[in-house]
């Protein structure tokens, strides 16, 4: 599982806003129906990004394990037919070319996850989305991060209790209903307590913001993001 | 360090209530994404994730239901392992294994469910919603999830639309079953807190 690792690499020093825009830039560039040479260039760029975040490709593959398995299966599924000749090469190759665009996007995104603390993404969202919606999204993100493990624990408790009472022998619908009801009931109880706590602590529209500043390193990354995002236009013109 | 001096502008009580509820529905969606009940044979596992979008739309309405699902996506993009199999990152939402469209579909679906069920931006009490309206709202959610998810999947994996639809077809009856379970939960009076 990929998660933030503290460090002082180039990727760690970048502003989260430039890293977010870079990911979008790479995704757009990857999906601009690229040629093989274009794709090779993108893999080269990905290698540089992995180096900048000191993240090994092996960790990316391990982090997105199941995803890569599904990606590898896609060409096989695309080529398989339900009658003779059972396997056709053309659709399989089309799928393989499509799937080959995915790893660079995943790798760049993995570098973001590994080098950006969640509070920085929160601050970036607060700056990027103007006004009160941005503030509520930012506060909401922090609270979801706080409550996610608790709700997972709640569901685990419910499941253990069901299993202890022979739940595995019950119908799937019954189990799903019980799990959803109990999970929702506990989540709503928590939300009532959270609302009371927020009101009691004077939840306000004008709290103090964490500092964020673009450094000299950020500007080339921002320029690269724009160039990557615009690259499909250059390609279609050529 | 500079300090701010000025009047504190409090968030009104109603908004605080909606935010708190949206936060917990987002956390519940994230938790339910990690849970599935294995089915016998070669059937796909019974995932509980759609319940997050269903409840977001029905309990919170289009505005706050959409807000809840947007929080879920943003937290995943920030790196919390909230997507299925503990995945995270913007790349997973955009491309991943081709299932990113379903995540976006849940967001749009929650907004659609809320809009159909409540017909205004703030939610009405659940008791005022008739069963046909609830069923319609949730079936529309399932339709939206597939309408966004299947073409997205076809485009990322380079499959034909028919192939992508064939892969996802076994999930449709399960999702319609989930609609009935969700409506049953609401009609059964399990959420008397509402």
Coordinates of C-alpha atoms in Angstrom, one line a residue:
Chain A
X1 CA 0.0 0.0 0.0
X2 CA 1.4 3.4 -1.0
X3 CA 1.6 6.1 1.7
X4 CA 3.5 9.3 2.5
X5 CA 7.1 8.8 3.5
X6 CA 8.9 11.8 5.0
X7 CA 12.0 12.9 3.1
X8 CA 13.8 15.8 1.5
X9 CA 13.9 14.8 -2.2
X10 CA 13.1 17.3 -5.0
X11 CA 9.5 15.9 -5.2
X12 CA 9.1 16.5 -1.4
X13 CA 10.1 20.1 -1.8
X14 CA 7.6 20.9 -4.5
X15 CA 4.4 22.7 -3.9
X16 CA 1.4 20.3 -3.9
X17 CA -0.4 22.5 -6.5
X18 CA 2.3 22.0 -9.0
X19 CA 2.4 18.3 -8.3
X20 CA -1.3 18.0 -8.8
X21 CA -1.3 19.9 -12.1
X22 CA 1.7 17.8 -13.3
X23 CA -0.3 14.6 -12.7
X24 CA -3.2 16.0 -14.8
X25 CA -0.7 17.1 -17.5
X26 CA 0.9 13.6 -17.7
X27 CA -2.6 12.0 -17.9
X28 CA -3.6 14.3 -20.8
X29 CA -0.3 13.7 -22.6
X30 CA -0.6 9.9 -22.1
X31 CA -4.1 9.8 -23.5
X32 CA -3.6 11.9 -26.6
X33 CA -3.5 8.8 -28.7
X34 CA 0.3 8.7 -28.7
X35 CA 2.7 7.1 -31.1
X36 CA 5.3 4.6 -29.8
X37 CA 8.0 7.2 -29.7
X38 CA 5.7 9.6 -27.8
X39 CA 5.0 6.8 -25.3
X40 CA 8.7 6.0 -24.9
X41 CA 9.3 9.7 -24.1
X42 CA 6.6 9.6 -21.5
X43 CA 8.2 6.5 -19.9
X44 CA 11.5 8.4 -19.8
X45 CA 9.8 11.4 -18.1
X46 CA 8.3 8.9 -15.6
X47 CA 11.7 7.6 -14.8
X48 CA 12.9 11.1 -14.1
X49 CA 9.8 11.7 -11.8
X50 CA 10.4 8.4 -9.9
X51 CA 14.1 9.5 -9.5
X52 CA 13.0 12.9 -8.2
X53 CA 10.8 11.2 -5.6
X54 CA 13.3 8.4 -4.9
X55 CA 10.6 5.9 -5.4
X56 CA 11.5 2.5 -6.9
X57 CA 9.2 1.2 -9.8
X58 CA 8.9 -2.0 -7.8
X59 CA 7.2 -0.1 -5.0
X60 CA 4.8 1.4 -7.5
X61 CA 3.9 -2.1 -8.9
X62 CA 3.5 -3.5 -5.4
X63 CA 1.4 -0.5 -4.3
X64 CA -1.0 -0.9 -7.2
X65 CA -0.8 -4.8 -7.3
X66 CA -4.3 -5.7 -8.4
X67 CA -4.5 -2.8 -10.8
X68 CA -1.5 -4.1 -12.8
X69 CA -2.9 -7.6 -12.9
X70 CA -6.2 -6.3 -14.4
X71 CA -4.2 -4.1 -16.8
X72 CA -2.2 -7.2 -17.9
X73 CA -5.5 -9.2 -18.4
X74 CA -7.2 -6.5 -20.5
X75 CA -5.4 -7.4 -23.9
X76 CA -6.2 -11.1 -23.3
X77 CA -9.9 -10.3 -22.7
X78 CA -10.0 -8.0 -25.8
X79 CA -8.4 -10.7 -28.0
X80 CA -10.5 -13.6 -26.8
X81 CA -13.6 -14.5 -29.0
X82 CA -16.4 -16.9 -28.1
X83 CA -15.9 -19.0 -31.3
X84 CA -13.2 -19.8 -33.8
X85 CA -10.5 -18.4 -34.1
X86 CA -10.8 -18.0 -30.3
X87 CA -8.1 -15.3 -30.2
X88 CA -7.7 -12.3 -32.5
X89 CA -4.5 -10.3 -32.5
X90 CA -5.8 -6.9 -33.7
X91 CA -8.1 -6.1 -30.8
X92 CA -5.5 -7.4 -28.4
X93 CA -2.9 -5.1 -29.8
X94 CA -5.3 -2.1 -29.6
X95 CA -5.9 -2.9 -26.0
X96 CA -2.2 -3.4 -25.3
X97 CA -1.4 0.0 -26.7
X98 CA -4.2 1.5 -24.6
X99 CA -3.1 -0.2 -21.4
X100 CA 0.6 0.8 -22.0
X101 CA -0.5 4.4 -21.4
X102 CA -1.6 3.7 -17.9
X103 CA 1.7 2.9 -16.0
X104 CA 3.2 6.4 -16.4
X105 CA 0.1 8.0 -15.0
X106 CA 0.0 5.6 -12.0
X107 CA 3.7 6.0 -11.3
X108 CA 3.5 9.8 -11.3
X109 CA 0.5 9.6 -9.0
X110 CA 2.4 7.2 -6.7
X111 CA 5.2 9.7 -6.4
X112 CA 2.6 12.3 -5.4
X113 CA 1.2 10.0 -2.7
X114 CA 4.6 9.1 -1.4
X115 CA 6.0 12.6 -1.2
X116 CA 3.0 14.7 -0.2
X117 CA 1.5 14.8 3.4
X118 CA -2.2 14.8 3.4
X119 CA -2.4 18.2 5.1
X120 CA -0.6 19.7 2.1
X121 CA -3.2 18.4 -0.3
X122 CA -5.8 19.7 2.0
X123 CA -4.1 23.2 2.0
X124 CA -3.9 23.0 -1.8
X125 CA -7.6 22.2 -2.2
X126 CA -8.4 25.1 0.1
X127 CA -6.4 27.5 -2.1
X128 CA -7.5 26.0 -5.4
X129 CA -11.2 26.0 -4.7
X130 CA -12.2 29.6 -4.0
X131 CA -14.4 30.8 -1.2
X132 CA -16.4 28.8 1.3
X133 CA -16.8 25.6 -0.8
X134 CA -13.0 25.3 -0.7
X135 CA -12.9 25.8 3.1
X136 CA -15.6 23.2 3.7
X137 CA -13.9 20.7 1.4
X138 CA -10.6 21.2 3.2
X139 CA -12.1 20.8 6.7
X140 CA -14.2 17.9 5.4
X141 CA -11.1 16.1 4.0
X142 CA -9.3 16.4 7.4
X143 CA -12.3 15.0 9.2
X144 CA -12.8 12.1 6.7
X145 CA -9.2 11.2 7.2
X146 CA -9.8 11.2 11.0
X147 CA -13.0 9.2 10.8
X148 CA -12.1 6.6 8.1
X149 CA -10.2 4.2 10.5
X150 CA -13.0 4.5 13.1
X151 CA -15.8 3.6 10.6
X152 CA -13.6 0.7 9.2
X153 CA -13.3 -0.4 12.9
X154 CA -17.1 -0.1 13.3
X155 CA -17.8 -2.3 10.3
X156 CA -15.2 -4.9 11.5
X157 CA -16.9 -5.0 14.9
X158 CA -20.3 -5.6 13.3
X159 CA -18.9 -8.3 11.0
X160 CA -17.2 -10.1 13.9
X161 CA -20.4 -10.0 15.9
X162 CA -22.3 -11.4 12.9
X163 CA -19.8 -14.1 12.4
X164 CA -19.9 -15.1 16.0
X165 CA -23.6 -15.6 15.7
X166 CA -23.3 -17.9 12.7
X167 CA -23.6 -15.0 10.2
X168 CA -21.7 -16.9 7.5
X169 CA -24.6 -19.3 7.2
X170 CA -27.1 -16.4 6.6
X171 CA -28.2 -15.3 3.1
X172 CA -26.0 -12.8 1.4
X173 CA -28.8 -10.2 1.3
X174 CA -29.4 -10.5 5.0
X175 CA -25.7 -10.1 5.8
X176 CA -25.4 -7.1 3.4
X177 CA -28.5 -5.5 5.0
X178 CA -27.3 -6.0 8.6
X179 CA -23.8 -4.7 7.8
X180 CA -25.2 -1.6 5.9
X181 CA -27.8 -0.8 8.7
X182 CA -25.3 -1.1 11.5
X183 CA -22.6 0.7 9.7
X184 CA -24.9 3.5 8.7
X185 CA -26.4 3.7 12.2
X186 CA -23.0 4.0 13.8
X187 CA -21.8 6.5 11.2
X188 CA -24.9 8.7 11.8
X189 CA -24.5 8.6 15.5
X190 CA -20.9 9.7 15.1
X191 CA -22.0 12.5 12.7
X192 CA -24.4 13.8 15.4
X193 CA -21.7 13.9 18.0
X194 CA -19.3 15.5 15.5
X195 CA -21.9 18.2 14.7
X196 CA -22.3 19.0 18.4
X197 CA -18.5 19.1 18.9
X198 CA -18.0 21.4 15.9
X199 CA -20.7 23.8 17.2
X200 CA -19.3 23.7 20.7
X201 CA -15.8 24.6 19.4
X202 CA -17.0 27.6 17.3
X203 CA -16.4 26.1 13.9
X204 CA -15.7 29.3 11.9
X205 CA -15.4 30.5 8.3
X206 CA -12.2 32.4 9.1
X207 CA -9.6 30.1 10.8
X208 CA -5.8 30.6 10.3
X209 CA -4.5 29.0 7.1
X210 CA -1.3 26.9 6.9
X211 CA 1.4 28.7 4.9
X212 CA 2.0 27.6 1.3
X213 CA 4.5 29.2 -1.1
X214 CA 5.7 28.5 -4.6
X215 CA 9.5 28.1 -4.6
X216 CA 11.9 28.5 -7.6
X217 CA 11.7 24.7 -8.1
X218 CA 7.9 24.9 -8.7
X219 CA 8.0 27.1 -11.7
X220 CA 9.6 24.7 -14.2
X221 CA 7.2 22.0 -13.0
X222 CA 4.2 24.3 -13.6
X223 CA 5.5 25.2 -17.0
X224 CA 6.0 21.5 -17.8
X225 CA 2.4 20.7 -16.6
X226 CA 1.0 23.3 -19.0
X227 CA 3.2 22.0 -21.9
X228 CA 2.2 18.4 -21.3
X229 CA -1.5 19.4 -21.1
X230 CA -1.1 21.3 -24.4
X231 CA 0.9 18.5 -26.1
X232 CA -2.2 16.9 -27.8
X233 CA -2.7 20.2 -29.7
X234 CA 0.9 20.1 -31.0
X235 CA 0.5 16.5 -32.0
X236 CA -2.7 17.0 -33.9
X237 CA -1.2 20.0 -35.7
X238 CA 1.9 18.0 -36.8
Chain B
X1 CA 4.1 34.8 13.1
X2 CA 1.3 37.1 12.3
X3 CA -2.0 36.8 14.2
X4 CA -5.4 37.6 13.0
X5 CA -7.6 39.8 15.1
X6 CA -11.2 40.2 14.1
X7 CA -14.6 38.9 14.6
X8 CA -15.1 35.2 14.3
X9 CA -17.6 34.3 11.6
X10 CA -19.3 31.1 12.8
X11 CA -20.6 28.5 10.3
X12 CA -24.4 28.3 10.8
X13 CA -25.8 25.3 12.7
X14 CA -27.6 23.8 9.7
X15 CA -24.4 23.8 7.5
X16 CA -22.4 22.3 10.4
X17 CA -25.0 19.5 10.6
X18 CA -24.8 18.8 6.8
X19 CA -21.0 18.9 6.8
X20 CA -20.8 16.5 9.7
X21 CA -23.2 14.1 8.1
X22 CA -21.4 14.3 4.7
X23 CA -18.1 13.6 6.4
X24 CA -19.3 10.4 8.0
X25 CA -21.1 9.3 4.8
X26 CA -17.8 9.8 2.9
X27 CA -15.9 7.8 5.6
X28 CA -18.6 5.1 5.4
X29 CA -18.3 5.0 1.6
X30 CA -14.6 4.6 2.1
X31 CA -15.0 1.8 4.7
X32 CA -17.7 0.0 2.6
X33 CA -15.3 0.0 -0.4
X34 CA -13.0 -2.3 1.7
X35 CA -15.8 -4.8 2.4
X36 CA -17.3 -7.4 0.1
X37 CA -19.1 -10.6 0.7
X38 CA -17.8 -13.5 -1.3
X39 CA -20.4 -15.3 -3.5
X40 CA -20.2 -19.0 -4.5
X41 CA -18.9 -20.1 -7.8
X42 CA -17.5 -17.7 -10.4
X43 CA -19.9 -14.9 -9.3
X44 CA -18.2 -11.5 -8.6
X45 CA -18.0 -10.6 -4.9
X46 CA -20.9 -8.7 -3.4
X47 CA -19.4 -5.2 -2.9
X48 CA -21.1 -2.8 -0.5
X49 CA -19.6 0.3 -2.0
X50 CA -22.7 1.5 -3.9
X51 CA -24.5 1.9 -0.6
X52 CA -22.3 4.9 0.1
X53 CA -23.6 6.7 -3.0
X54 CA -27.2 5.5 -2.4
X55 CA -27.3 6.8 1.2
X56 CA -25.5 10.0 0.3
X57 CA -28.2 10.9 -2.3
X58 CA -31.1 9.8 -0.2
X59 CA -30.0 11.2 3.2
X60 CA -28.2 14.3 2.1
X61 CA -29.9 15.5 -1.1
X62 CA -28.1 16.5 -4.4
X63 CA -25.8 19.2 -3.0
X64 CA -24.5 17.6 0.2
X65 CA -24.7 14.1 -1.2
X66 CA -22.4 15.2 -4.0
X67 CA -20.2 17.0 -1.4
X68 CA -19.9 13.7 0.5
X69 CA -18.8 11.7 -2.5
X70 CA -16.4 14.6 -3.6
X71 CA -14.8 14.4 -0.2
X72 CA -14.4 10.7 -0.6
X73 CA -12.6 11.2 -4.0
X74 CA -10.4 14.0 -2.7
X75 CA -9.2 12.1 0.3
X76 CA -8.3 9.2 -2.0
X77 CA -6.5 11.6 -4.3
X78 CA -4.6 13.0 -1.3
X79 CA -3.2 9.5 -0.7
X80 CA -5.5 7.8 1.9
X81 CA -6.1 4.2 0.9
X82 CA -9.9 4.6 0.5
X83 CA -10.5 3.0 -2.9
X84 CA -11.0 -0.7 -3.3
X85 CA -8.0 -2.9 -2.3
X86 CA -6.6 0.0 -0.4
X87 CA -5.6 1.9 -3.5
X88 CA -5.1 5.7 -3.6
X89 CA -3.9 8.6 -5.9
X90 CA -5.2 10.7 -8.7
X91 CA -3.9 8.2 -11.2
X92 CA -6.2 5.5 -9.8
X93 CA -9.2 7.8 -10.3
X94 CA -8.2 8.9 -13.8
X95 CA -7.0 5.5 -15.2
X96 CA -6.3 2.9 -12.6
X97 CA -7.6 -0.5 -13.8
X98 CA -10.3 1.2 -15.9
X99 CA -12.7 1.5 -12.9
X100 CA -12.1 5.2 -12.2
X101 CA -15.3 6.0 -14.2
X102 CA -17.3 4.1 -11.6
X103 CA -15.9 6.3 -8.9
X104 CA -16.9 9.4 -10.8
X105 CA -20.2 7.7 -11.6
X106 CA -20.9 7.3 -7.8
X107 CA -20.4 11.1 -7.4
X108 CA -22.7 11.9 -10.3
X109 CA -25.1 9.1 -9.2
X110 CA -25.4 10.5 -5.7
X111 CA -26.3 14.0 -7.1
X112 CA -28.9 12.4 -9.4
X113 CA -30.4 10.3 -6.6
X114 CA -30.6 13.4 -4.4
X115 CA -32.2 15.5 -7.2
X116 CA -34.8 12.9 -8.0
X117 CA -35.7 12.0 -4.4
X118 CA -35.7 15.5 -2.9
X119 CA -36.3 17.8 -6.0
X120 CA -34.5 20.6 -4.2
X121 CA -30.9 21.2 -3.0
X122 CA -31.5 20.6 0.7
X123 CA -32.9 17.2 1.8
X124 CA -36.4 16.5 2.9
X125 CA -37.2 14.1 5.8
X126 CA -37.0 10.5 4.6
X127 CA -40.6 9.8 5.7
X128 CA -41.9 12.2 3.0
X129 CA -40.3 10.2 0.2
X130 CA -42.6 7.5 -1.4
X131 CA -41.2 4.1 -2.1
X132 CA -41.5 4.4 -6.0
X133 CA -39.5 7.7 -5.8
X134 CA -36.8 6.1 -3.7
X135 CA -36.6 3.1 -6.1
X136 CA -36.5 5.4 -9.1
X137 CA -33.8 7.6 -7.6
X138 CA -31.6 4.6 -6.8
X139 CA -32.2 2.8 -10.1
X140 CA -31.2 6.1 -11.8
X141 CA -28.0 6.1 -9.7
X142 CA -27.1 2.6 -10.9
X143 CA -27.9 3.7 -14.5
X144 CA -25.6 6.7 -14.2
X145 CA -22.8 4.7 -12.6
X146 CA -22.8 2.3 -15.5
X147 CA -23.3 5.1 -18.1
X148 CA -20.2 6.8 -16.9
X149 CA -18.2 3.7 -15.9
X150 CA -18.5 1.4 -18.9
X151 CA -17.4 3.8 -21.7
X152 CA -14.6 5.1 -19.3
X153 CA -13.4 1.5 -18.8
X154 CA -13.6 0.7 -22.5
X155 CA -11.5 3.8 -23.3
X156 CA -8.8 3.1 -20.7
X157 CA -8.4 -0.6 -21.4
X158 CA -8.8 -0.2 -25.2
X159 CA -11.8 -2.6 -25.3
X160 CA -14.8 -2.3 -27.5
X161 CA -17.9 -0.9 -25.7
X162 CA -19.6 -4.3 -26.1
X163 CA -16.6 -6.1 -24.5
X164 CA -16.6 -3.7 -21.5
X165 CA -20.4 -4.0 -21.1
X166 CA -20.0 -7.9 -21.2
X167 CA -17.4 -7.7 -18.4
X168 CA -19.6 -5.5 -16.2
X169 CA -23.0 -7.3 -17.0
X170 CA -22.8 -9.8 -14.1
X171 CA -22.7 -6.8 -11.7
X172 CA -25.9 -5.2 -12.9
X173 CA -28.4 -7.7 -11.2
X174 CA -26.3 -7.5 -8.0
X175 CA -26.5 -3.7 -8.0
X176 CA -30.3 -3.7 -8.6
X177 CA -30.5 -6.1 -5.6
X178 CA -28.6 -3.5 -3.6
X179 CA -31.2 -0.9 -4.6
X180 CA -33.9 -3.1 -3.0
X181 CA -31.8 -3.7 0.1
X182 CA -31.3 0.0 0.5
X183 CA -34.9 0.9 0.1
X184 CA -35.8 -1.9 2.5
X185 CA -33.4 -0.4 5.1
X186 CA -35.1 3.0 4.8
X187 CA -38.7 1.6 4.7
X188 CA -38.0 -0.9 7.5
X189 CA -37.6 2.0 10.0
X190 CA -34.0 1.1 10.7
X191 CA -33.1 4.7 10.5
X192 CA -35.5 6.1 13.0
X193 CA -32.8 8.7 13.9
X194 CA -34.0 10.5 10.7

